[in-house]
Amino acid sequence: MRRRLLPLLSALLLTGLAGAAAAAEFRSVAVPAAILYDTPSLKGQKLYLIKAQTPVEVIVRLEGWVKVRDAEGALAWIEASNLAEQRNLVVIAPRAEIRQAGNHDAPVVVELDKSVAVELLGPAAPGWVRVKHRDGATGFMHVTQVWGL
């Protein structure tokens, strides 16, 4: 009986982990600059500032604080009031392009540098997302060029 139960429990655990990974929650910084802390407290050590529109992945929520992961993989705490539900992405490639259509042959609308934030408008063709730059340019970016999905 025990030999049958272990594979079943392992399968259930792996299924649960896969479901949790697929359900990542992202938010964007809603203030001009937010302080990230090492603990969920204003008395904690200030680690660094994060600028407006930067996407973060929500890891844990705790009484007015949110533990987040940034595009570099760093974990820190931020006051929940500093986050918005708006979905943004950040360029992780050295150079990235917003294109007129969701394919590599489409004309380039604008080129972006690393760390530039764009608003996520929605999915597009497989491997592509529709985005909007703060200057108003809209189009499509390949998912390998951005973080926050």
PDB file of C-alpha atoms in Angstrom:
ATOM      1  CA  MET A   1       0.000   0.000   0.000  1.00  0.00           C
ATOM      2  CA  ARG A   2       2.792   2.400   0.932  1.00  0.00           C
ATOM      3  CA  ARG A   3       4.567   1.817  -2.411  1.00  0.00           C
ATOM      4  CA  ARG A   4       1.422   2.815  -4.292  1.00  0.00           C
ATOM      5  CA  LEU A   5       0.808   5.899  -2.188  1.00  0.00           C
ATOM      6  CA  LEU A   6       4.254   7.471  -2.641  1.00  0.00           C
ATOM      7  CA  PRO A   7       4.086   7.789  -6.472  1.00  0.00           C
ATOM      8  CA  LEU A   8       0.547   9.167  -6.192  1.00  0.00           C
ATOM      9  CA  LEU A   9       1.583  11.765  -3.619  1.00  0.00           C
ATOM     10  CA  SER A  10       4.625  12.702  -5.723  1.00  0.00           C
ATOM     11  CA  ALA A  11       2.453  13.188  -8.800  1.00  0.00           C
ATOM     12  CA  LEU A  12      -0.020  15.339  -6.870  1.00  0.00           C
ATOM     13  CA  LEU A  13       2.789  17.481  -5.454  1.00  0.00           C
ATOM     14  CA  LEU A  14       4.379  18.011  -8.876  1.00  0.00           C
ATOM     15  CA  THR A  15       0.991  18.881 -10.386  1.00  0.00           C
ATOM     16  CA  GLY A  16       0.399  21.414  -7.642  1.00  0.00           C
ATOM     17  CA  LEU A  17       3.832  22.975  -8.123  1.00  0.00           C
ATOM     18  CA  ALA A  18       3.337  23.219 -11.867  1.00  0.00           C
ATOM     19  CA  GLY A  19      -0.021  24.918 -11.324  1.00  0.00           C
ATOM     20  CA  ALA A  20       1.509  27.371  -8.872  1.00  0.00           C
ATOM     21  CA  ALA A  21       4.311  28.219 -11.280  1.00  0.00           C
ATOM     22  CA  ALA A  22       1.836  28.856 -14.083  1.00  0.00           C
ATOM     23  CA  ALA A  23      -0.144  31.249 -11.910  1.00  0.00           C
ATOM     24  CA  ALA A  24       2.554  33.846 -11.255  1.00  0.00           C
ATOM     25  CA  GLU A  25       1.158  37.183 -10.098  1.00  0.00           C
ATOM     26  CA  PHE A  26       2.746  40.412 -11.301  1.00  0.00           C
ATOM     27  CA  ARG A  27       2.217  44.028 -10.294  1.00  0.00           C
ATOM     28  CA  SER A  28       3.886  47.299 -11.276  1.00  0.00           C
ATOM     29  CA  VAL A  29       5.372  50.054  -9.152  1.00  0.00           C
ATOM     30  CA  ALA A  30       2.770  52.838  -8.926  1.00  0.00           C
ATOM     31  CA  VAL A  31       4.862  55.639  -7.380  1.00  0.00           C
ATOM     32  CA  PRO A  32       7.787  57.598  -8.886  1.00  0.00           C
ATOM     33  CA  ALA A  33      10.262  55.620  -6.750  1.00  0.00           C
ATOM     34  CA  ALA A  34       9.651  52.960  -4.105  1.00  0.00           C
ATOM     35  CA  ILE A  35      12.034  51.721  -1.440  1.00  0.00           C
ATOM     36  CA  LEU A  36      12.658  48.004  -1.211  1.00  0.00           C
ATOM     37  CA  TYR A  37      13.476  46.609   2.245  1.00  0.00           C
ATOM     38  CA  ASP A  38      15.023  43.432   3.610  1.00  0.00           C
ATOM     39  CA  THR A  39      12.093  42.906   6.023  1.00  0.00           C
ATOM     40  CA  PRO A  40       8.391  43.877   5.954  1.00  0.00           C
ATOM     41  CA  SER A  41       8.960  46.983   8.091  1.00  0.00           C
ATOM     42  CA  LEU A  42       9.920  50.630   7.671  1.00  0.00           C
ATOM     43  CA  LYS A  43      12.590  49.879  10.284  1.00  0.00           C
ATOM     44  CA  GLY A  44      14.156  47.267   7.990  1.00  0.00           C
ATOM     45  CA  GLN A  45      17.316  47.860   6.003  1.00  0.00           C
ATOM     46  CA  LYS A  46      16.699  49.860   2.829  1.00  0.00           C
ATOM     47  CA  LEU A  47      18.067  47.813  -0.047  1.00  0.00           C
ATOM     48  CA  TYR A  48      17.433  49.910  -3.158  1.00  0.00           C
ATOM     49  CA  LEU A  49      14.958  52.097  -5.034  1.00  0.00           C
ATOM     50  CA  ILE A  50      12.748  50.823  -7.807  1.00  0.00           C
ATOM     51  CA  LYS A  51      11.249  53.228 -10.343  1.00  0.00           C
ATOM     52  CA  ALA A  52       7.675  53.727 -11.504  1.00  0.00           C
ATOM     53  CA  GLN A  53       6.166  51.217 -13.944  1.00  0.00           C
ATOM     54  CA  THR A  54       8.738  48.534 -13.106  1.00  0.00           C
ATOM     55  CA  PRO A  55       7.100  45.098 -12.951  1.00  0.00           C
ATOM     56  CA  VAL A  56       7.615  42.838  -9.944  1.00  0.00           C
ATOM     57  CA  GLU A  57       6.487  39.300  -9.237  1.00  0.00           C
ATOM     58  CA  VAL A  58       4.432  38.895  -6.067  1.00  0.00           C
ATOM     59  CA  ILE A  59       5.841  36.168  -3.825  1.00  0.00           C
ATOM     60  CA  VAL A  60       4.136  36.745  -0.443  1.00  0.00           C
ATOM     61  CA  ARG A  61       1.608  39.227   1.008  1.00  0.00           C
ATOM     62  CA  LEU A  62       1.771  40.175   4.685  1.00  0.00           C
ATOM     63  CA  GLU A  63      -0.226  42.971   6.402  1.00  0.00           C
ATOM     64  CA  GLY A  64       0.392  45.905   4.080  1.00  0.00           C
ATOM     65  CA  TRP A  65       3.644  44.512   2.674  1.00  0.00           C
ATOM     66  CA  VAL A  66       4.475  42.418  -0.369  1.00  0.00           C
ATOM     67  CA  LYS A  67       7.576  40.315  -0.896  1.00  0.00           C
ATOM     68  CA  VAL A  68       8.537  40.676  -4.555  1.00  0.00           C
ATOM     69  CA  ARG A  69      11.062  39.414  -7.073  1.00  0.00           C
ATOM     70  CA  ASP A  70      12.449  41.796  -9.680  1.00  0.00           C
ATOM     71  CA  ALA A  71      13.698  41.039 -13.190  1.00  0.00           C
ATOM     72  CA  GLU A  72      17.211  40.436 -11.841  1.00  0.00           C
ATOM     73  CA  GLY A  73      15.868  37.774  -9.445  1.00  0.00           C
ATOM     74  CA  ALA A  74      16.392  39.808  -6.256  1.00  0.00           C
ATOM     75  CA  LEU A  75      13.860  39.331  -3.450  1.00  0.00           C
ATOM     76  CA  ALA A  76      12.775  42.232  -1.249  1.00  0.00           C
ATOM     77  CA  TRP A  77       9.808  43.744   0.577  1.00  0.00           C
ATOM     78  CA  ILE A  78       7.769  46.710  -0.653  1.00  0.00           C
ATOM     79  CA  GLU A  79       4.812  48.517   0.865  1.00  0.00           C
ATOM     80  CA  ALA A  80       1.656  47.192  -0.804  1.00  0.00           C
ATOM     81  CA  SER A  81       0.373  50.738  -1.356  1.00  0.00           C
ATOM     82  CA  ASN A  82       3.290  51.340  -3.752  1.00  0.00           C
ATOM     83  CA  LEU A  83       2.010  48.718  -6.218  1.00  0.00           C
ATOM     84  CA  ALA A  84      -0.645  48.885  -8.940  1.00  0.00           C
ATOM     85  CA  GLU A  85      -2.479  46.073 -10.678  1.00  0.00           C
ATOM     86  CA  GLN A  86      -1.432  47.409 -14.081  1.00  0.00           C
ATOM     87  CA  ARG A  87       0.676  44.837 -15.918  1.00  0.00           C
ATOM     88  CA  ASN A  88       3.955  46.110 -17.271  1.00  0.00           C
ATOM     89  CA  LEU A  89       6.935  44.305 -18.725  1.00  0.00           C
ATOM     90  CA  VAL A  90      10.587  45.308 -18.652  1.00  0.00           C
ATOM     91  CA  VAL A  91      13.110  44.838 -21.447  1.00  0.00           C
ATOM     92  CA  ILE A  92      15.776  42.301 -20.462  1.00  0.00           C
ATOM     93  CA  ALA A  93      17.578  42.116 -23.819  1.00  0.00           C
ATOM     94  CA  PRO A  94      20.415  44.572 -24.529  1.00  0.00           C
ATOM     95  CA  ARG A  95      18.254  45.959 -27.365  1.00  0.00           C
ATOM     96  CA  ALA A  96      14.642  45.097 -28.142  1.00  0.00           C
ATOM     97  CA  GLU A  97      12.125  46.051 -30.791  1.00  0.00           C
ATOM     98  CA  ILE A  98       8.446  46.800 -30.845  1.00  0.00           C
ATOM     99  CA  ARG A  99       7.249  45.534 -34.236  1.00  0.00           C
ATOM    100  CA  GLN A 100       4.109  46.264 -36.269  1.00  0.00           C
ATOM    101  CA  ALA A 101       3.067  42.597 -36.177  1.00  0.00           C
ATOM    102  CA  GLY A 102       3.867  39.532 -34.144  1.00  0.00           C
ATOM    103  CA  ASN A 103       6.663  38.153 -36.319  1.00  0.00           C
ATOM    104  CA  HIS A 104      10.375  38.786 -36.819  1.00  0.00           C
ATOM    105  CA  ASP A 105       9.877  40.028 -40.395  1.00  0.00           C
ATOM    106  CA  ALA A 106       7.470  42.823 -39.429  1.00  0.00           C
ATOM    107  CA  PRO A 107       8.760  46.401 -39.597  1.00  0.00           C
ATOM    108  CA  VAL A 108      10.225  47.838 -36.388  1.00  0.00           C
ATOM    109  CA  VAL A 109       8.135  50.581 -34.761  1.00  0.00           C
ATOM    110  CA  VAL A 110      10.700  51.527 -32.129  1.00  0.00           C
ATOM    111  CA  GLU A 111      13.899  50.115 -30.588  1.00  0.00           C
ATOM    112  CA  LEU A 112      14.237  49.991 -26.810  1.00  0.00           C
ATOM    113  CA  ASP A 113      17.184  49.742 -24.444  1.00  0.00           C
ATOM    114  CA  LYS A 114      17.483  47.297 -21.575  1.00  0.00           C
ATOM    115  CA  SER A 115      15.383  48.113 -18.462  1.00  0.00           C
ATOM    116  CA  VAL A 116      12.737  50.145 -20.337  1.00  0.00           C
ATOM    117  CA  ALA A 117       9.203  49.399 -19.133  1.00  0.00           C
ATOM    118  CA  VAL A 118       6.283  48.834 -21.499  1.00  0.00           C
ATOM    119  CA  GLU A 119       2.609  48.310 -20.735  1.00  0.00           C
ATOM    120  CA  LEU A 120       1.278  44.818 -21.450  1.00  0.00           C
ATOM    121  CA  LEU A 121      -1.825  45.085 -23.636  1.00  0.00           C
ATOM    122  CA  GLY A 122      -2.286  41.353 -24.086  1.00  0.00           C
ATOM    123  CA  PRO A 123      -1.094  38.207 -25.781  1.00  0.00           C
ATOM    124  CA  ALA A 124      -0.615  38.015 -29.519  1.00  0.00           C
ATOM    125  CA  ALA A 125       0.675  35.260 -31.791  1.00  0.00           C
ATOM    126  CA  PRO A 126       2.461  32.443 -29.952  1.00  0.00           C
ATOM    127  CA  GLY A 127       5.692  33.835 -28.488  1.00  0.00           C
ATOM    128  CA  TRP A 128       4.592  37.465 -28.890  1.00  0.00           C
ATOM    129  CA  VAL A 129       2.843  40.041 -26.702  1.00  0.00           C
ATOM    130  CA  ARG A 130       1.119  43.293 -27.601  1.00  0.00           C
ATOM    131  CA  VAL A 131       2.625  46.273 -25.759  1.00  0.00           C
ATOM    132  CA  LYS A 132       2.507  50.038 -25.465  1.00  0.00           C
ATOM    133  CA  HIS A 133       5.512  52.279 -24.813  1.00  0.00           C
ATOM    134  CA  ARG A 134       5.043  55.336 -22.562  1.00  0.00           C
ATOM    135  CA  ASP A 135       5.527  57.590 -25.617  1.00  0.00           C
ATOM    136  CA  GLY A 136       2.468  55.997 -27.246  1.00  0.00           C
ATOM    137  CA  ALA A 137       4.068  53.533 -29.660  1.00  0.00           C
ATOM    138  CA  THR A 138       2.163  50.240 -29.739  1.00  0.00           C
ATOM    139  CA  GLY A 139       3.025  46.956 -31.346  1.00  0.00           C
ATOM    140  CA  PHE A 140       4.387  43.522 -30.652  1.00  0.00           C
ATOM    141  CA  MET A 141       7.429  42.247 -28.786  1.00  0.00           C
ATOM    142  CA  HIS A 142       8.903  38.778 -28.657  1.00  0.00           C
ATOM    143  CA  VAL A 143       8.555  37.223 -25.202  1.00  0.00           C
ATOM    144  CA  THR A 144      12.294  36.494 -24.984  1.00  0.00           C
ATOM    145  CA  GLN A 145      13.028  40.242 -24.937  1.00  0.00           C
ATOM    146  CA  VAL A 146      10.900  41.077 -21.867  1.00  0.00           C
ATOM    147  CA  TRP A 147      10.301  39.982 -18.268  1.00  0.00           C
ATOM    148  CA  GLY A 148       7.056  40.084 -16.329  1.00  0.00           C
ATOM    149  CA  LEU A 149       4.895  37.436 -17.941  1.00  0.00           C
TER     150      LEU A 149
END
